[in-house]
Coordinates of C-alpha atoms in Angstrom, one line a residue:
M11 CA -107.6 6.8 35.4
F12 CA -108.6 4.1 37.8
F13 CA -110.4 4.6 41.2
A14 CA -110.3 1.3 43.2
S15 CA -111.7 0.6 46.6
N16 CA -108.6 -1.5 47.4
K17 CA -106.8 1.8 48.1
H18 CA -105.1 0.5 51.2
V19 CA -103.7 -2.5 49.4
I20 CA -102.5 -0.3 46.5
D21 CA -101.0 2.3 48.8
A22 CA -99.1 -0.3 50.7
K23 CA -97.7 -2.0 47.7
R24 CA -96.5 1.3 46.1
A25 CA -95.0 2.4 49.5
E26 CA -93.0 -0.9 49.7
Q27 CA -91.8 -0.4 46.1
S28 CA -90.7 3.3 46.9
R29 CA -88.9 2.1 50.0
R30 CA -86.9 -0.5 48.1
L31 CA -86.1 1.9 45.3
A32 CA -84.9 4.6 47.7
E33 CA -82.7 2.1 49.5
S34 CA -80.8 1.4 46.3
A35 CA -80.8 4.9 44.9
V36 CA -77.2 5.5 46.0
A37 CA -74.9 3.3 43.9
K38 CA -72.7 0.8 45.7
G39 CA -69.1 0.1 44.8
N40 CA -67.7 1.4 41.5
T41 CA -70.0 4.3 40.4
D42 CA -68.6 4.5 36.8
H43 CA -71.1 2.3 35.2
H44 CA -70.6 3.4 31.6
A45 CA -68.6 0.4 30.4
Y46 CA -71.2 -2.1 31.7
L47 CA -74.0 -0.3 30.0
W48 CA -72.1 0.1 26.7
A49 CA -71.6 -3.7 26.7
T50 CA -75.3 -4.2 26.2
G51 CA -76.0 -1.5 23.8
A52 CA -77.5 0.9 26.4
F53 CA -75.9 3.8 24.6
N54 CA -75.4 2.3 21.1
S55 CA -76.9 -0.5 18.9
T56 CA -73.9 -1.7 16.9
D57 CA -71.6 -4.6 17.8
D58 CA -71.8 -4.9 21.6
D59 CA -74.2 -7.4 23.3
P60 CA -74.7 -9.2 26.6
S61 CA -72.2 -11.8 25.7
D62 CA -69.6 -9.1 26.2
I63 CA -70.6 -9.0 29.9
V64 CA -70.0 -12.8 30.1
A65 CA -66.7 -12.4 28.3
N66 CA -65.5 -9.7 30.6
I67 CA -66.5 -11.6 33.7
K68 CA -64.8 -14.8 32.3
Q69 CA -61.6 -12.7 31.7
G70 CA -61.7 -11.4 35.3
K71 CA -62.1 -7.8 34.2
W72 CA -65.6 -7.4 35.7
T73 CA -67.7 -9.0 38.4
S74 CA -71.3 -10.0 38.4
S75 CA -71.9 -7.6 41.3
E76 CA -70.4 -4.6 39.4
V77 CA -72.6 -5.2 36.4
L78 CA -75.7 -5.6 38.5
E79 CA -75.2 -2.3 40.3
A80 CA -75.0 -0.5 36.9
Y81 CA -78.3 -2.1 35.9
I82 CA -79.9 -1.3 39.2
Q83 CA -79.1 2.4 38.9
R84 CA -80.2 2.5 35.3
A85 CA -83.5 0.7 36.2
I86 CA -84.2 3.3 39.0
K87 CA -83.8 6.1 36.5
A88 CA -85.9 4.4 33.8
H89 CA -88.6 3.9 36.4
A90 CA -88.6 7.5 37.4
L91 CA -89.2 8.5 33.7
T92 CA -91.7 5.8 32.8
N93 CA -93.2 4.0 35.8
C94 CA -92.1 0.7 34.3
L95 CA -91.3 -1.4 37.4
T96 CA -93.5 -3.3 39.9
E97 CA -91.6 -5.7 42.2
I98 CA -88.0 -4.8 43.2
L99 CA -85.8 -7.8 43.5
F100 CA -82.5 -6.0 44.2
D101 CA -81.7 -7.7 47.5
E102 CA -82.1 -11.2 46.0
A103 CA -80.2 -10.2 42.9
R104 CA -77.3 -8.9 44.9
L105 CA -77.1 -12.2 46.8
Q106 CA -77.1 -14.1 43.6
A107 CA -74.4 -11.9 42.1
K108 CA -72.2 -12.5 45.1
E109 CA -72.8 -16.2 44.8
L110 CA -71.8 -16.1 41.1
D111 CA -68.7 -14.1 42.0
A112 CA -67.7 -16.5 44.7
E113 CA -68.3 -19.5 42.4
F114 CA -66.2 -18.0 39.7
A115 CA -63.4 -17.1 42.1
A116 CA -63.3 -20.6 43.4
T117 CA -63.6 -22.5 40.1
N118 CA -62.5 -19.9 37.4
K119 CA -65.5 -21.1 35.4
I120 CA -68.7 -19.4 34.5
R121 CA -72.0 -21.0 35.4
G122 CA -73.5 -20.8 32.0
P123 CA -74.0 -18.7 28.9
L124 CA -76.0 -16.0 30.8
H125 CA -73.5 -15.7 33.6
G126 CA -73.8 -12.3 35.3
I127 CA -76.4 -10.8 32.9
P128 CA -79.2 -9.0 34.7
F129 CA -82.8 -9.8 33.6
S130 CA -86.1 -8.1 34.0
L131 CA -89.2 -10.3 34.1
K132 CA -92.9 -10.3 34.0
V133 CA -93.3 -14.0 34.8
G134 CA -93.4 -15.5 38.4
H135 CA -90.5 -15.0 40.8
R136 CA -90.4 -16.8 44.2
F137 CA -91.6 -14.7 47.1
Y138 CA -93.0 -12.0 44.9
D139 CA -96.5 -11.2 43.4
S140 CA -97.6 -11.7 39.9
T141 CA -100.7 -9.6 39.8
A142 CA -101.6 -9.1 36.1
G143 CA -102.6 -5.6 37.4
F144 CA -105.3 -6.9 39.8
S145 CA -105.2 -5.5 43.3
E146 CA -107.0 -8.6 44.4
W147 CA -104.0 -10.6 43.5
A148 CA -101.6 -8.4 45.6
N149 CA -99.9 -10.0 48.6
Q150 CA -100.1 -13.5 47.1
P151 CA -96.4 -14.2 46.4
A152 CA -95.4 -17.2 44.3
A153 CA -94.2 -20.2 46.2
E154 CA -91.5 -20.9 43.6
H155 CA -90.0 -19.5 40.5
A156 CA -91.6 -19.9 37.1
V157 CA -89.7 -22.5 35.0
M158 CA -88.2 -19.8 32.8
V159 CA -86.8 -18.0 35.8
K160 CA -85.3 -21.3 37.0
Q161 CA -83.7 -21.8 33.5
I162 CA -82.3 -18.2 33.5
I163 CA -80.8 -18.7 36.9
A164 CA -79.4 -22.1 36.0
A165 CA -77.7 -20.4 33.0
G166 CA -76.2 -17.7 35.2
G167 CA -78.7 -15.0 34.6
I168 CA -79.8 -12.6 37.4
P169 CA -83.4 -11.5 37.7
F170 CA -83.5 -8.1 39.4
V171 CA -86.9 -6.5 38.6
K172 CA -90.4 -7.3 37.6
T173 CA -92.2 -5.0 35.2
N174 CA -95.7 -3.6 34.6
V175 CA -98.5 -5.0 32.5
P176 CA -102.0 -3.9 31.4
Q177 CA -104.9 -4.9 33.6
A178 CA -105.7 -8.6 33.0
M179 CA -103.1 -8.4 30.2
L180 CA -106.1 -7.7 28.0
T181 CA -105.0 -4.6 26.0
F182 CA -101.9 -3.2 24.3
E183 CA -101.8 -0.2 26.7
C184 CA -99.8 -0.6 30.0
N185 CA -102.1 0.7 32.7
N186 CA -103.8 -0.9 35.8
P187 CA -105.2 0.2 39.2
L188 CA -102.4 -1.4 41.2
W189 CA -99.3 0.1 39.6
G190 CA -100.7 2.8 37.4
R191 CA -99.7 3.8 33.9
S192 CA -96.3 3.0 32.3
V193 CA -95.4 5.5 29.5
N194 CA -93.2 5.6 26.5
P195 CA -89.5 6.4 27.1
Y196 CA -89.4 8.6 24.0
N197 CA -92.6 10.6 24.8
P198 CA -94.5 10.4 28.1
G199 CA -97.7 11.4 26.3
Y200 CA -97.6 8.0 24.5
T201 CA -98.1 4.5 25.7
C202 CA -95.3 1.9 25.8
G203 CA -97.7 -0.8 24.7
G204 CA -98.8 -4.0 26.2
S205 CA -98.9 -6.6 27.4
S206 CA -95.2 -6.3 28.1
G207 CA -95.2 -2.6 28.3
G208 CA -93.1 -2.2 31.4
E209 CA -90.4 -4.5 29.9
S210 CA -90.3 -2.3 26.7
A211 CA -90.1 1.0 28.7
L212 CA -87.3 -0.4 30.8
L213 CA -85.3 -1.5 27.7
A214 CA -86.1 1.5 25.7
L215 CA -93.6 -9.2 22.1
R216 CA -94.3 -7.0 19.2
I217 CA -96.5 -4.0 20.0
P218 CA -94.4 -2.9 23.1
P219 CA -91.1 -3.3 21.3
A220 CA -92.6 -1.5 18.3
Y221 CA -93.6 1.5 20.4
C222 CA -90.3 1.6 22.2
G223 CA -87.9 0.9 19.2
I224 CA -86.4 -2.3 20.4
Y225 CA -86.0 -5.9 19.2
S226 CA -88.2 -8.9 20.2
L227 CA -89.1 -12.4 19.3
K228 CA -92.5 -14.0 19.7
P229 CA -91.8 -17.8 19.4
G230 CA -94.4 -20.3 18.5
F231 CA -96.0 -22.3 21.3
G232 CA -93.8 -24.9 22.9
R233 CA -90.3 -23.3 22.4
L234 CA -90.2 -21.6 25.8
S235 CA -91.9 -22.6 29.0
K236 CA -94.9 -20.8 30.5
E237 CA -95.2 -23.0 33.5
G238 CA -95.4 -20.8 36.6
A239 CA -96.4 -17.7 34.7
R240 CA -99.7 -16.6 36.3
G241 CA -102.4 -15.4 34.0
P242 CA -106.1 -14.5 34.3
C243 CA -107.3 -17.5 32.1
P244 CA -105.0 -20.4 32.9
G245 CA -107.2 -23.1 31.2
F246 CA -107.6 -21.3 27.9
E247 CA -106.1 -23.4 25.1
G248 CA -107.9 -22.0 22.0
L249 CA -105.3 -19.4 21.3
R250 CA -102.2 -20.3 23.3
S251 CA -100.2 -17.4 24.7
V252 CA -96.4 -17.5 24.6
T253 CA -93.5 -15.8 26.3
G254 CA -90.5 -14.4 24.5
P255 CA -87.4 -12.2 24.9
M256 CA -87.1 -8.5 24.2
A257 CA -83.7 -6.9 23.9
R258 CA -81.5 -4.2 22.4
S259 CA -80.1 -6.3 19.5
V260 CA -80.7 -9.4 17.4
K261 CA -77.6 -10.9 19.0
D262 CA -79.2 -10.5 22.5
L263 CA -82.2 -12.5 21.3
E264 CA -80.1 -15.2 19.9
L265 CA -78.1 -15.5 23.0
F266 CA -81.2 -15.9 25.1
C267 CA -82.8 -18.5 22.8
R268 CA -79.6 -20.5 22.5
A269 CA -79.6 -20.7 26.3
L270 CA -83.3 -21.7 26.8
F271 CA -84.6 -23.4 23.7
G272 CA -85.0 -27.1 24.5
S273 CA -83.4 -26.5 27.9
R274 CA -84.1 -29.2 30.5
E275 CA -81.6 -27.9 33.1
T276 CA -84.3 -28.1 35.8
D277 CA -86.4 -31.1 36.9
T278 CA -89.7 -29.3 36.3
V279 CA -89.5 -28.7 32.6
Y280 CA -92.2 -30.6 30.7
D281 CA -94.1 -28.1 28.7
I282 CA -91.5 -27.3 26.1
T283 CA -90.5 -29.1 22.9
P284 CA -87.1 -30.8 23.5
L285 CA -85.7 -29.0 20.5
P286 CA -82.4 -27.1 21.2
Y287 CA -81.4 -24.1 19.2
R288 CA -80.5 -25.1 15.6
D289 CA -77.9 -23.2 13.6
V290 CA -79.5 -22.0 10.3
S291 CA -77.7 -21.7 7.0
L292 CA -79.6 -19.2 4.8
P293 CA -79.3 -19.0 1.0
E294 CA -77.4 -16.0 -0.3
K295 CA -80.5 -14.7 -1.9
L296 CA -83.7 -14.8 0.2
K297 CA -87.3 -14.3 -1.0
F298 CA -89.4 -12.0 1.2
G299 CA -93.1 -11.3 0.9
Y300 CA -94.3 -7.9 2.1
Y301 CA -97.4 -5.8 2.5
T302 CA -98.4 -2.4 3.8
S303 CA -102.1 -3.0 4.0
D304 CA -103.5 -6.3 5.4
G305 CA -106.9 -5.5 3.8
F306 CA -108.4 -4.7 7.2
I307 CA -106.6 -1.4 8.2
K308 CA -104.3 0.4 5.9
A309 CA -100.9 1.2 7.4
S310 CA -100.3 4.9 8.2
P311 CA -97.7 6.8 6.0
A312 CA -95.0 6.4 8.7
T313 CA -95.6 2.7 9.1
K314 CA -95.8 2.1 5.3
R315 CA -92.5 4.0 4.8
A316 CA -90.8 1.8 7.3
V317 CA -91.8 -1.3 5.4
L318 CA -90.9 0.1 2.0
E319 CA -87.5 1.3 3.3
T320 CA -86.8 -2.1 4.6
V321 CA -87.8 -3.7 1.3
E322 CA -85.6 -1.2 -0.6
E323 CA -82.5 -2.0 1.5
L324 CA -83.1 -5.8 1.2
R325 CA -83.3 -5.4 -2.6
K326 CA -80.0 -3.5 -2.7
Q327 CA -78.5 -6.6 -1.0
G328 CA -79.8 -8.8 -3.8
H329 CA -82.8 -10.3 -2.0
E330 CA -86.1 -10.7 -3.8
C331 CA -89.1 -8.9 -2.3
I332 CA -92.7 -9.5 -3.6
E333 CA -95.7 -7.6 -2.6
F334 CA -98.8 -9.6 -1.7
T335 CA -102.0 -9.3 0.3
P336 CA -102.6 -11.7 3.2
P337 CA -105.9 -13.6 2.8
S338 CA -109.0 -12.4 4.6
V339 CA -107.4 -10.9 7.6
H340 CA -110.7 -9.7 9.0
E341 CA -111.8 -13.4 9.0
A342 CA -108.8 -14.3 11.2
I343 CA -109.5 -11.5 13.6
A344 CA -113.1 -12.5 13.8
I345 CA -111.9 -16.0 14.7
Y346 CA -109.7 -14.6 17.4
V347 CA -112.5 -12.6 18.9
S348 CA -114.9 -15.5 18.7
I349 CA -112.5 -17.9 20.5
S350 CA -111.2 -15.4 23.1
S351 CA -114.7 -14.2 24.1
A352 CA -116.3 -17.7 24.3
D353 CA -117.2 -17.3 28.0
A354 CA -118.0 -13.6 27.5
Y355 CA -114.7 -12.9 29.5
K356 CA -116.3 -14.1 32.7
I357 CA -113.2 -15.9 34.0
M358 CA -110.9 -13.0 33.1
L359 CA -113.2 -10.4 34.7
S360 CA -113.8 -12.5 37.8
H361 CA -110.5 -11.4 39.2
L362 CA -111.4 -7.7 39.1
G363 CA -112.8 -7.5 42.6
P364 CA -113.3 -3.9 43.5
D365 CA -111.1 -2.7 40.7
P366 CA -112.8 -0.8 37.9
M367 CA -112.3 -2.4 34.4
A368 CA -110.0 -0.8 31.9
R369 CA -112.0 1.4 29.5
L370 CA -112.5 -0.6 26.4
R371 CA -115.3 0.1 24.0
F372 CA -116.9 -3.3 23.3
I373 CA -119.3 -2.5 20.5
S374 CA -122.8 -4.0 20.8
S375 CA -124.6 -5.9 18.1
F376 CA -126.7 -2.9 17.4
A377 CA -123.5 -0.9 16.7
S378 CA -122.3 -3.6 14.4
W379 CA -125.6 -3.4 12.5
V380 CA -125.0 0.4 12.2
L381 CA -121.5 -0.3 10.9
S382 CA -122.7 -2.6 8.2
T383 CA -125.8 -0.8 7.2
F384 CA -124.9 2.9 7.3
F385 CA -121.1 2.7 6.9
G386 CA -121.0 -0.3 4.6
D387 CA -118.3 -1.7 6.7
T388 CA -119.0 -5.4 6.6
K389 CA -115.4 -6.3 7.7
A390 CA -115.6 -4.4 11.0
A391 CA -119.2 -5.6 11.6
K392 CA -118.1 -9.3 11.2
V393 CA -115.3 -8.8 13.8
V394 CA -117.7 -7.1 16.2
T395 CA -120.5 -9.7 15.9
A396 CA -118.0 -12.5 16.6
A397 CA -117.8 -11.6 20.2
G398 CA -120.0 -13.2 22.8
A399 CA -120.7 -16.3 24.9
K400 CA -120.8 -19.6 23.1
G401 CA -121.8 -23.2 23.8
Y402 CA -119.4 -26.1 23.3
G403 CA -120.6 -26.7 19.7
E404 CA -120.1 -23.1 18.7
Y405 CA -116.7 -23.1 20.4
A406 CA -115.6 -26.3 18.6
N407 CA -116.7 -24.7 15.3
C408 CA -114.5 -21.7 16.0
I409 CA -111.5 -24.0 16.6
Q410 CA -112.3 -25.7 13.3
Q411 CA -112.4 -22.3 11.6
R412 CA -109.0 -21.4 13.1
N413 CA -107.5 -24.6 11.8
A414 CA -109.0 -24.1 8.3
Y415 CA -107.7 -20.5 8.2
E416 CA -104.2 -21.7 9.1
T417 CA -104.4 -24.3 6.2
A418 CA -105.6 -21.7 3.8
F419 CA -102.9 -19.2 4.8
Y420 CA -100.1 -21.8 4.3
Q421 CA -101.6 -22.7 0.9
Q422 CA -102.2 -19.2 -0.3
V423 CA -99.0 -17.6 1.0
W424 CA -96.2 -19.9 2.1
H425 CA -96.8 -22.6 -0.5
K426 CA -97.9 -20.4 -3.4
Y427 CA -95.0 -17.9 -3.2
A428 CA -92.3 -20.0 -1.4
F429 CA -91.4 -17.0 0.8
D430 CA -88.5 -17.4 3.2
G431 CA -90.1 -14.7 5.4
I432 CA -92.6 -11.9 5.5
I433 CA -92.0 -8.1 6.2
C434 CA -95.0 -6.3 7.4
P435 CA -96.3 -3.5 9.8
V436 CA -96.5 -4.2 13.5
Q437 CA -99.5 -2.0 13.6
A438 CA -101.1 0.6 11.3
M439 CA -100.0 3.4 13.7
P440 CA -96.4 3.7 14.8
Q441 CA -97.5 4.8 18.2
L442 CA -100.7 5.4 20.3
P443 CA -101.1 8.2 22.8
N444 CA -102.1 7.3 26.3
G445 CA -105.7 6.2 26.3
G446 CA -105.6 5.4 22.5
A447 CA -106.4 1.7 23.0
T448 CA -109.8 2.6 24.4
D449 CA -111.2 3.4 20.9
F450 CA -108.6 1.7 18.7
S451 CA -108.1 -1.8 20.0
P452 CA -108.8 -3.2 16.4
L453 CA -105.3 -1.9 15.5
A454 CA -104.0 -5.0 17.2
A455 CA -105.2 -7.0 14.2
A456 CA -101.8 -6.8 12.5
T457 CA -100.2 -8.9 15.3
L458 CA -103.3 -10.9 16.2
L459 CA -103.1 -12.5 12.7
Y460 CA -99.9 -14.3 13.7
N461 CA -101.2 -15.2 17.1
V462 CA -104.0 -17.1 15.3
L463 CA -101.4 -18.7 13.0
D464 CA -99.0 -19.4 15.9
S465 CA -96.2 -18.0 13.8
P466 CA -92.8 -17.1 15.1
V467 CA -92.4 -13.3 14.6
G468 CA -89.5 -10.9 15.3
V469 CA -89.6 -7.1 15.6
V470 CA -86.9 -4.9 14.2
P471 CA -86.6 -1.1 14.5
V472 CA -86.3 0.7 11.2
T473 CA -86.6 4.4 11.4
W474 CA -88.2 7.5 13.1
V475 CA -91.4 9.4 12.5
D476 CA -90.7 12.4 10.2
P477 CA -93.7 14.8 10.0
E478 CA -92.7 16.0 6.6
K479 CA -92.2 12.5 5.0
D480 CA -95.1 10.9 6.9
K481 CA -97.9 13.4 6.4
L482 CA -101.3 12.2 5.0
T483 CA -101.9 12.4 1.3
D484 CA -104.8 11.4 -1.0
E485 CA -103.9 7.8 -0.6
W486 CA -105.3 8.0 2.9
L487 CA -107.6 11.0 2.6
V488 CA -109.7 9.9 -0.4
K489 CA -112.2 7.2 0.8
K490 CA -112.4 5.4 -2.6
N491 CA -108.7 4.4 -2.0
S492 CA -109.8 2.4 1.1
E493 CA -109.8 -1.4 0.9
G494 CA -110.2 -2.1 4.6
S495 CA -112.5 -1.1 7.4
S496 CA -113.9 2.2 6.2
F497 CA -115.0 3.1 9.7
M498 CA -111.6 2.5 11.3
E499 CA -109.8 4.3 8.5
D500 CA -112.2 7.2 8.7
Q501 CA -111.3 7.6 12.3
L502 CA -107.6 7.2 11.8
Y503 CA -107.1 9.3 8.6
R504 CA -110.2 11.1 7.3
R505 CA -112.2 12.7 10.1
K506 CA -111.9 16.5 10.7
K507 CA -109.1 15.9 13.2
P508 CA -107.5 12.5 12.3
F509 CA -106.2 10.4 15.0
Y510 CA -103.0 9.8 13.0
D511 CA -100.8 12.9 13.4
P512 CA -97.1 12.6 12.8
V513 CA -96.2 16.0 14.4
P514 CA -96.4 15.0 18.1
M515 CA -94.8 11.6 17.1
K516 CA -91.8 13.3 15.6
D517 CA -88.6 11.2 16.2
M518 CA -90.5 8.3 17.8
P519 CA -89.4 4.8 16.5
I520 CA -91.1 2.8 13.7
T521 CA -90.5 -0.9 13.5
V522 CA -91.5 -3.9 11.3
Q523 CA -92.5 -7.5 11.8
V524 CA -90.3 -10.3 10.4
V525 CA -92.5 -13.4 10.1
G526 CA -91.6 -17.0 9.6
K527 CA -93.4 -20.4 9.3
R528 CA -94.2 -22.5 12.4
W529 CA -91.0 -24.0 14.1
D530 CA -88.8 -21.6 12.2
E531 CA -87.7 -19.4 15.2
E532 CA -84.1 -19.8 14.4
K533 CA -84.6 -18.8 10.8
V534 CA -86.6 -15.8 11.9
I535 CA -83.7 -14.7 14.1
A536 CA -81.3 -15.2 11.1
M537 CA -83.6 -13.2 8.8
M538 CA -83.9 -10.4 11.5
N539 CA -80.1 -10.2 11.4
I540 CA -80.2 -9.9 7.6
V541 CA -82.8 -7.2 7.8
D542 CA -80.9 -5.4 10.6
K543 CA -77.6 -5.4 8.7
A544 CA -79.3 -4.3 5.4
L545 CA -80.8 -1.3 7.2
G546 CA -77.3 -0.3 8.4
D547 CA -76.4 2.1 11.2
R548 CA -79.6 4.1 11.5
G549 CA -79.4 5.0 15.2
S550 CA -82.2 2.7 16.1
G551 CA -83.2 1.3 19.5
P552 CA -83.2 3.0 22.9
G553 CA -79.4 3.3 23.0
A554 CA -79.3 6.1 20.4
Y555 CA -82.0 8.0 22.3
L556 CA -80.3 7.7 25.7
A557 CA -77.0 8.8 24.2
V558 CA -78.7 12.0 23.1
C559 CA -80.2 12.5 26.5
W560 CA -76.9 11.6 28.3
S561 CA -76.9 14.8 30.3
T562 CA -80.4 14.0 31.7
L563 CA -79.8 10.4 32.4
S564 CA -76.1 10.0 33.1
L565 CA -75.2 8.1 36.2

């Protein structure tokens, strides 16, 4: 819980949000919204997708305004359950929808491939705040749209809400002093993840979609613009952050990427590679690498089962799947920690003002000595001791280590095995309870690896936690079976009351990462489609859950 001295600012922001939500709580126009929500998989995850919205508008069956009202009502209900929203853009969205309807009525032509599709955002929208969870950044609205927002609008999309993020976007748990905690739509006792936690909660770049059972794509740097997206460390280039889409299906992701990859529809796009979406022709038989332990933290029974079930279904379709161990993952994480902490987080924390900092246990050098000496955990100790302020020479050496690790990974994995893609856990745990990131931030290692490598990565939902299938066995309980951080695995699996417990996670989603080589975003999407079809109709994604809860959430 946060107790900030900017209480008057926080109270005013939340009151304004409540007022805007209340004004729109009563649906306008046609109140039978089911058809519009079905068109995007809100109650199923089979063949429908947002392009059906565009098709129905193009055929004159629907209007952009009708679709938007359905999304507004759904967003209000989702927020009531999860606290996922921050800025409410309904008034502007309604004006834009009316403009699209008038434009279509006059020309009988749609504006672009996203015509009439509502979008939620965490990047900058003109006249609204982008606070990164800092109360000090409240009431500092953006003077203009972020480039990606301009691109979405130019393609006919309608931004209608902004969503919550962790404080400073530092952790994978969505909580901050300004907007509070966003929770998982499947179980309010669990986090929806971060840094795009509010986005995932509303829909239900890897951890948030994994926790909420939806699809996502993390592209490599340069495929989508970040210009205008406010962040706490704008000059940080050592590990470049990226933006990417989250959605209810692979087709949703493809539609978005086709519209925005290489797009220069606005006059301010200069930070993306001029590389439009490329159609990919995959061989009939693909070669996948897979692993269930990265050598740093062993995947839990539930997460391991999701990977193995995916591999089994791919093999049934004739694809080759080879188990391997990625090289020295703890070294990659140490590099990540080294680079990201080079200024001891001074710039990031300078924005806190009176806000208390999110509770994260930054282990001291003494603690790392204890880990290596008394627990024999040299891997965790190496990661811990990597943190701290550095001079330019040390920082440059870290960048050199990053480049060397990338070269080694390509040689020892991509070139050695000639994989088309990699199937692996998003995280050792399928979910984390609220507050779990305080003690278990190293769990992010499974995704940080591919941040260091700047790899394109997709997330695909696979199955659900089953307490009977996913209980701990000797594979996790016997310490001699551990190959990773003994300290972390003791806490997760072997202490008197293990942190991993599948019983309260029953029926919560489990996902996998689908990883490709740099610049292979289109191939990753194509491979995600192969994986998705191989897994078949398993009731994945938020649609299945909302269908079960129809009586609670019906419009």
